[in-house]
């Protein structure tokens, strides 16, 4: 069996490693001329870390990433709404990690080259189209270096080529436009003094005005400093989705005045904004869940299949879970335990599409972050005690409901690992 993976992001690279572990040949084709450590921070939840453990990469990840200890929610006045332990401190068998996305991607890419060979990732190859017949899939790539069109033969094509997926566009050419929330994100990293315990993530505000922070560098933490990944989010009246550049560098003056008085005894948010060397603007965008990902011997994975709002820390985690599930079904097909490769892809879709669709839709309702909106709606001027506004049981139920939907409540993670819940 020969698998072609379009896209060397987190999902595509994880799939390559998963397939190699199962003895299945593959090659990754990436549109960028070279892989570079781009982006800002991501969170890897324990169910995703469990899959990374199966690849023998947790130690390498732990050298780079922060083991997240707690998640805090605050209102726009800095008053605490809800706090919960995360990772090992919450009783999971594995940590939750916060890490620079580019560093994690480079770690995966190096593992692919080390294990599959130096030519396992082919850069500068833009997927243009794919066709298939009973013999397999013919994939057309345009080589960036000279514009030459190259055809690659495969048994299976997996589109892991992100929210702007060319393969998704071919499978669903109409009725699949991006859905813009009317909210903009400004993202950056700032080196600063640690806040709280130096390993905590926090969110403050509500759905129309929010600030998120979490540290992402374990080496810097050991030196007594913190590399803080942060996101400022605002609803923009009459906003329109940018036509082209969804990741442009902007000046802080675009948004910083809305957070000018967000200084509390444990954090100085204006100072964090001021300390960033570069700030990038993103629209908060997803796409409607698809009725299907698979056609014959072609399927989708990760953001190509289910782009979602970055709420609840599930984008990268769900791509990793896709990769494990797809690798498992292709392994069964290779052993002759499914009727065909096409059936194996449909089994993968049947397992993953409903769950990820639910997360996409729940994230539109702000996922677990809805506790901040609840506090804003019930007590816009603040509160003396959150329990006078929202009961602890109600807050806990919001948290657990989302974990169960996304598959990372502690019992589900233990069960998936073959342990007693």
PDB file of C-alpha atoms in Angstrom, residues 31-216:
ATOM      1  CA  UNK A  31       3.095  23.258  -0.788  1.00  0.00           C
ATOM      2  CA  UNK A  32       5.596  25.497   1.046  1.00  0.00           C
ATOM      3  CA  UNK A  33       9.087  25.660  -0.413  1.00  0.00           C
ATOM      4  CA  UNK A  34      10.528  24.881   2.992  1.00  0.00           C
ATOM      5  CA  UNK A  35       9.135  24.022   6.406  1.00  0.00           C
ATOM      6  CA  UNK A  36       9.680  26.810   8.900  1.00  0.00           C
ATOM      7  CA  UNK A  37       8.574  27.099  12.538  1.00  0.00           C
ATOM      8  CA  UNK A  38       5.677  29.468  11.897  1.00  0.00           C
ATOM      9  CA  UNK A  39       2.685  30.302  14.052  1.00  0.00           C
ATOM     10  CA  UNK A  40       2.180  30.873  17.735  1.00  0.00           C
ATOM     11  CA  UNK A  41       1.066  28.670  20.626  1.00  0.00           C
ATOM     12  CA  UNK A  42      -1.142  25.590  20.709  1.00  0.00           C
ATOM     13  CA  UNK A  43      -2.377  23.312  23.472  1.00  0.00           C
ATOM     14  CA  UNK A  44      -2.089  19.544  23.289  1.00  0.00           C
ATOM     15  CA  UNK A  45      -4.710  17.941  25.506  1.00  0.00           C
ATOM     16  CA  UNK A  46      -4.108  14.588  27.247  1.00  0.00           C
ATOM     17  CA  UNK A  47      -6.003  12.515  24.663  1.00  0.00           C
ATOM     18  CA  UNK A  48      -3.719  13.920  21.945  1.00  0.00           C
ATOM     19  CA  UNK A  49      -0.615  13.518  24.118  1.00  0.00           C
ATOM     20  CA  UNK A  50      -1.574   9.847  24.565  1.00  0.00           C
ATOM     21  CA  UNK A  51      -1.247   9.427  20.796  1.00  0.00           C
ATOM     22  CA  UNK A  52       2.080  11.272  20.754  1.00  0.00           C
ATOM     23  CA  UNK A  53       3.255   8.882  23.472  1.00  0.00           C
ATOM     24  CA  UNK A  54       2.575   5.965  21.117  1.00  0.00           C
ATOM     25  CA  UNK A  55       5.040   7.570  18.713  1.00  0.00           C
ATOM     26  CA  UNK A  56       7.720   7.818  21.431  1.00  0.00           C
ATOM     27  CA  UNK A  57       7.826  11.618  21.287  1.00  0.00           C
ATOM     28  CA  UNK A  58       6.551  12.735  24.689  1.00  0.00           C
ATOM     29  CA  UNK A  59      10.039  13.200  26.136  1.00  0.00           C
ATOM     30  CA  UNK A  60      11.098  15.366  23.202  1.00  0.00           C
ATOM     31  CA  UNK A  61       7.889  17.361  23.545  1.00  0.00           C
ATOM     32  CA  UNK A  62       8.393  17.816  27.302  1.00  0.00           C
ATOM     33  CA  UNK A  63      11.820  19.368  26.672  1.00  0.00           C
ATOM     34  CA  UNK A  64      10.159  22.178  24.706  1.00  0.00           C
ATOM     35  CA  UNK A  65       6.646  22.547  26.081  1.00  0.00           C
ATOM     36  CA  UNK A  66       5.074  23.749  29.296  1.00  0.00           C
ATOM     37  CA  UNK A  67       3.154  21.151  31.322  1.00  0.00           C
ATOM     38  CA  UNK A  68      -0.026  23.154  31.830  1.00  0.00           C
ATOM     39  CA  UNK A  69      -1.081  23.060  35.479  1.00  0.00           C
ATOM     40  CA  UNK A  70      -4.368  24.981  35.605  1.00  0.00           C
ATOM     41  CA  UNK A  71      -6.970  26.769  33.493  1.00  0.00           C
ATOM     42  CA  UNK A  72      -8.536  29.952  34.913  1.00  0.00           C
ATOM     43  CA  UNK A  73     -11.532  31.932  33.650  1.00  0.00           C
ATOM     44  CA  UNK A  74     -12.049  35.578  34.663  1.00  0.00           C
ATOM     45  CA  UNK A  75     -14.564  38.266  33.784  1.00  0.00           C
ATOM     46  CA  UNK A  76     -13.586  41.560  32.137  1.00  0.00           C
ATOM     47  CA  UNK A  77     -12.809  43.013  35.590  1.00  0.00           C
ATOM     48  CA  UNK A  78     -10.335  40.263  36.447  1.00  0.00           C
ATOM     49  CA  UNK A  79     -12.687  38.561  38.893  1.00  0.00           C
ATOM     50  CA  UNK A  80     -12.371  34.751  39.007  1.00  0.00           C
ATOM     51  CA  UNK A  81     -15.217  32.719  37.499  1.00  0.00           C
ATOM     52  CA  UNK A  82     -13.874  29.152  37.365  1.00  0.00           C
ATOM     53  CA  UNK A  83     -10.582  27.377  37.894  1.00  0.00           C
ATOM     54  CA  UNK A  84      -9.714  23.774  37.241  1.00  0.00           C
ATOM     55  CA  UNK A  85      -6.522  21.690  37.287  1.00  0.00           C
ATOM     56  CA  UNK A  86      -5.273  20.347  33.977  1.00  0.00           C
ATOM     57  CA  UNK A  87      -3.170  17.418  32.868  1.00  0.00           C
ATOM     58  CA  UNK A  88      -1.433  15.424  35.575  1.00  0.00           C
ATOM     59  CA  UNK A  89      -2.774  17.736  38.263  1.00  0.00           C
ATOM     60  CA  UNK A  90      -6.325  16.852  37.172  1.00  0.00           C
ATOM     61  CA  UNK A  91      -5.671  13.128  37.485  1.00  0.00           C
ATOM     62  CA  UNK A  92      -4.973  12.395  33.836  1.00  0.00           C
ATOM     63  CA  UNK A  93      -2.360   9.732  33.080  1.00  0.00           C
ATOM     64  CA  UNK A  94      -0.510  12.219  30.860  1.00  0.00           C
ATOM     65  CA  UNK A  95       0.149  15.974  30.886  1.00  0.00           C
ATOM     66  CA  UNK A  96      -1.468  18.722  28.904  1.00  0.00           C
ATOM     67  CA  UNK A  97       1.231  20.614  27.008  1.00  0.00           C
ATOM     68  CA  UNK A  98       1.392  24.200  25.751  1.00  0.00           C
ATOM     69  CA  UNK A  99       3.967  24.668  23.011  1.00  0.00           C
ATOM     70  CA  UNK A 100       4.900  26.837  20.060  1.00  0.00           C
ATOM     71  CA  UNK A 101       3.119  25.356  17.059  1.00  0.00           C
ATOM     72  CA  UNK A 102       6.140  25.766  14.791  1.00  0.00           C
ATOM     73  CA  UNK A 103       8.474  24.034  17.231  1.00  0.00           C
ATOM     74  CA  UNK A 104       6.081  21.108  17.538  1.00  0.00           C
ATOM     75  CA  UNK A 105       5.705  20.872  13.766  1.00  0.00           C
ATOM     76  CA  UNK A 106       9.491  20.898  13.291  1.00  0.00           C
ATOM     77  CA  UNK A 107       9.830  18.152  15.898  1.00  0.00           C
ATOM     78  CA  UNK A 108       7.332  16.007  14.000  1.00  0.00           C
ATOM     79  CA  UNK A 109       8.995  16.758  10.666  1.00  0.00           C
ATOM     80  CA  UNK A 110      12.398  15.714  11.971  1.00  0.00           C
ATOM     81  CA  UNK A 111      10.925  12.488  13.310  1.00  0.00           C
ATOM     82  CA  UNK A 112       9.382  11.782   9.883  1.00  0.00           C
ATOM     83  CA  UNK A 113      12.722  12.308   8.140  1.00  0.00           C
ATOM     84  CA  UNK A 114      14.607  10.257  10.715  1.00  0.00           C
ATOM     85  CA  UNK A 115      12.199   7.312  10.550  1.00  0.00           C
ATOM     86  CA  UNK A 116      10.903   7.378   6.974  1.00  0.00           C
ATOM     87  CA  UNK A 117      13.965   8.782   5.239  1.00  0.00           C
ATOM     88  CA  UNK A 118      15.235  12.214   4.170  1.00  0.00           C
ATOM     89  CA  UNK A 119      12.946  12.272   1.117  1.00  0.00           C
ATOM     90  CA  UNK A 120       9.765  11.414   3.006  1.00  0.00           C
ATOM     91  CA  UNK A 121       8.664  15.080   2.911  1.00  0.00           C
ATOM     92  CA  UNK A 122       8.615  16.677  -0.530  1.00  0.00           C
ATOM     93  CA  UNK A 123       8.359  20.490  -0.253  1.00  0.00           C
ATOM     94  CA  UNK A 124       7.256  22.985  -2.871  1.00  0.00           C
ATOM     95  CA  UNK A 125       4.511  20.766  -4.294  1.00  0.00           C
ATOM     96  CA  UNK A 126       1.056  22.336  -4.649  1.00  0.00           C
ATOM     97  CA  UNK A 127      -1.842  19.915  -4.996  1.00  0.00           C
ATOM     98  CA  UNK A 128      -3.904  20.806  -8.060  1.00  0.00           C
ATOM     99  CA  UNK A 129      -6.234  17.861  -8.658  1.00  0.00           C
ATOM    100  CA  UNK A 130      -6.760  14.150  -8.215  1.00  0.00           C
ATOM    101  CA  UNK A 131      -8.491  11.459 -10.222  1.00  0.00           C
ATOM    102  CA  UNK A 132      -9.042   7.791  -9.489  1.00  0.00           C
ATOM    103  CA  UNK A 133      -9.976   4.509 -11.040  1.00  0.00           C
ATOM    104  CA  UNK A 134      -9.947   0.859  -9.994  1.00  0.00           C
ATOM    105  CA  UNK A 135      -6.130   0.865  -9.949  1.00  0.00           C
ATOM    106  CA  UNK A 136      -5.747   3.767  -7.530  1.00  0.00           C
ATOM    107  CA  UNK A 137      -5.371   7.544  -7.401  1.00  0.00           C
ATOM    108  CA  UNK A 138      -3.468   9.865  -9.726  1.00  0.00           C
ATOM    109  CA  UNK A 139      -2.483  13.075  -7.932  1.00  0.00           C
ATOM    110  CA  UNK A 140      -1.359  16.167  -9.831  1.00  0.00           C
ATOM    111  CA  UNK A 141       1.080  18.493  -8.083  1.00  0.00           C
ATOM    112  CA  UNK A 142       2.454  21.768  -9.430  1.00  0.00           C
ATOM    113  CA  UNK A 143       6.114  22.207  -8.506  1.00  0.00           C
ATOM    114  CA  UNK A 144       6.697  25.718  -7.196  1.00  0.00           C
ATOM    115  CA  UNK A 145      10.323  25.869  -8.319  1.00  0.00           C
ATOM    116  CA  UNK A 146       9.570  25.719 -12.052  1.00  0.00           C
ATOM    117  CA  UNK A 147       5.809  25.363 -12.457  1.00  0.00           C
ATOM    118  CA  UNK A 148       6.093  21.833 -13.797  1.00  0.00           C
ATOM    119  CA  UNK A 149       3.066  19.576 -13.331  1.00  0.00           C
ATOM    120  CA  UNK A 150       3.925  16.198 -11.829  1.00  0.00           C
ATOM    121  CA  UNK A 151       1.660  13.170 -11.438  1.00  0.00           C
ATOM    122  CA  UNK A 152       2.064  10.847  -8.461  1.00  0.00           C
ATOM    123  CA  UNK A 153       0.370   7.445  -8.252  1.00  0.00           C
ATOM    124  CA  UNK A 154      -0.987   6.153  -4.959  1.00  0.00           C
ATOM    125  CA  UNK A 155      -3.406   3.701  -3.441  1.00  0.00           C
ATOM    126  CA  UNK A 156      -4.830   6.374  -1.136  1.00  0.00           C
ATOM    127  CA  UNK A 157      -4.727  10.195  -1.108  1.00  0.00           C
ATOM    128  CA  UNK A 158      -5.228  12.028   2.190  1.00  0.00           C
ATOM    129  CA  UNK A 159      -5.847  15.764   2.088  1.00  0.00           C
ATOM    130  CA  UNK A 160      -4.295  17.268   5.214  1.00  0.00           C
ATOM    131  CA  UNK A 161      -3.838  20.629   3.515  1.00  0.00           C
ATOM    132  CA  UNK A 162      -5.565  22.926   5.982  1.00  0.00           C
ATOM    133  CA  UNK A 163      -8.546  25.253   6.042  1.00  0.00           C
ATOM    134  CA  UNK A 164      -7.904  26.319   2.422  1.00  0.00           C
ATOM    135  CA  UNK A 165      -7.639  22.678   1.301  1.00  0.00           C
ATOM    136  CA  UNK A 166      -7.407  22.214  -2.466  1.00  0.00           C
ATOM    137  CA  UNK A 167      -8.652  18.647  -2.126  1.00  0.00           C
ATOM    138  CA  UNK A 168     -11.695  19.710  -0.099  1.00  0.00           C
ATOM    139  CA  UNK A 169     -12.464  22.272  -2.809  1.00  0.00           C
ATOM    140  CA  UNK A 170     -12.336  19.554  -5.453  1.00  0.00           C
ATOM    141  CA  UNK A 171     -14.598  17.245  -3.437  1.00  0.00           C
ATOM    142  CA  UNK A 172     -17.020  20.063  -2.499  1.00  0.00           C
ATOM    143  CA  UNK A 173     -16.704  22.802  -5.144  1.00  0.00           C
ATOM    144  CA  UNK A 174     -19.866  24.705  -4.147  1.00  0.00           C
ATOM    145  CA  UNK A 175     -21.694  25.592  -0.963  1.00  0.00           C
ATOM    146  CA  UNK A 176     -18.624  25.376   1.266  1.00  0.00           C
ATOM    147  CA  UNK A 177     -17.639  28.980   1.863  1.00  0.00           C
ATOM    148  CA  UNK A 178     -15.802  30.045   5.038  1.00  0.00           C
ATOM    149  CA  UNK A 179     -18.087  31.218   7.844  1.00  0.00           C
ATOM    150  CA  UNK A 180     -16.816  34.418   9.444  1.00  0.00           C
ATOM    151  CA  UNK A 181     -17.884  35.031  13.035  1.00  0.00           C
ATOM    152  CA  UNK A 182     -17.467  38.806  12.891  1.00  0.00           C
ATOM    153  CA  UNK A 183     -14.687  38.493  15.461  1.00  0.00           C
ATOM    154  CA  UNK A 184     -10.998  39.192  14.924  1.00  0.00           C
ATOM    155  CA  UNK A 185      -8.032  37.673  16.723  1.00  0.00           C
ATOM    156  CA  UNK A 186      -4.666  39.289  17.310  1.00  0.00           C
ATOM    157  CA  UNK A 187      -1.985  36.793  18.266  1.00  0.00           C
ATOM    158  CA  UNK A 188       1.601  37.165  19.423  1.00  0.00           C
ATOM    159  CA  UNK A 189       4.200  35.970  21.903  1.00  0.00           C
ATOM    160  CA  UNK A 190       5.859  38.108  24.575  1.00  0.00           C
ATOM    161  CA  UNK A 191       8.785  37.309  26.837  1.00  0.00           C
ATOM    162  CA  UNK A 192       7.916  38.509  30.322  1.00  0.00           C
ATOM    163  CA  UNK A 193       7.888  37.711  34.011  1.00  0.00           C
ATOM    164  CA  UNK A 194       5.843  34.596  34.862  1.00  0.00           C
ATOM    165  CA  UNK A 195       2.289  35.109  36.112  1.00  0.00           C
ATOM    166  CA  UNK A 196       0.430  32.913  38.634  1.00  0.00           C
ATOM    167  CA  UNK A 197       2.475  29.693  38.964  1.00  0.00           C
ATOM    168  CA  UNK A 198       4.269  30.080  35.616  1.00  0.00           C
ATOM    169  CA  UNK A 199       2.388  27.124  34.088  1.00  0.00           C
ATOM    170  CA  UNK A 200      -1.226  28.329  34.047  1.00  0.00           C
ATOM    171  CA  UNK A 201      -3.504  29.239  31.169  1.00  0.00           C
ATOM    172  CA  UNK A 202      -6.129  31.939  31.635  1.00  0.00           C
ATOM    173  CA  UNK A 203      -8.968  33.529  29.689  1.00  0.00           C
ATOM    174  CA  UNK A 204     -10.638  36.796  30.633  1.00  0.00           C
ATOM    175  CA  UNK A 205     -13.621  38.729  29.307  1.00  0.00           C
ATOM    176  CA  UNK A 206     -16.559  37.415  27.262  1.00  0.00           C
ATOM    177  CA  UNK A 207     -17.399  36.511  23.677  1.00  0.00           C
ATOM    178  CA  UNK A 208     -17.170  40.095  22.351  1.00  0.00           C
ATOM    179  CA  UNK A 209     -13.974  41.028  24.189  1.00  0.00           C
ATOM    180  CA  UNK A 210     -11.555  38.382  25.359  1.00  0.00           C
ATOM    181  CA  UNK A 211      -7.901  37.932  26.250  1.00  0.00           C
ATOM    182  CA  UNK A 212      -6.125  34.560  26.482  1.00  0.00           C
ATOM    183  CA  UNK A 213      -2.629  33.849  27.834  1.00  0.00           C
ATOM    184  CA  UNK A 214      -0.530  30.764  28.333  1.00  0.00           C
ATOM    185  CA  UNK A 215       3.243  30.139  28.570  1.00  0.00           C
ATOM    186  CA  UNK A 216       4.813  27.912  25.889  1.00  0.00           C
TER     187      UNK A 216
END
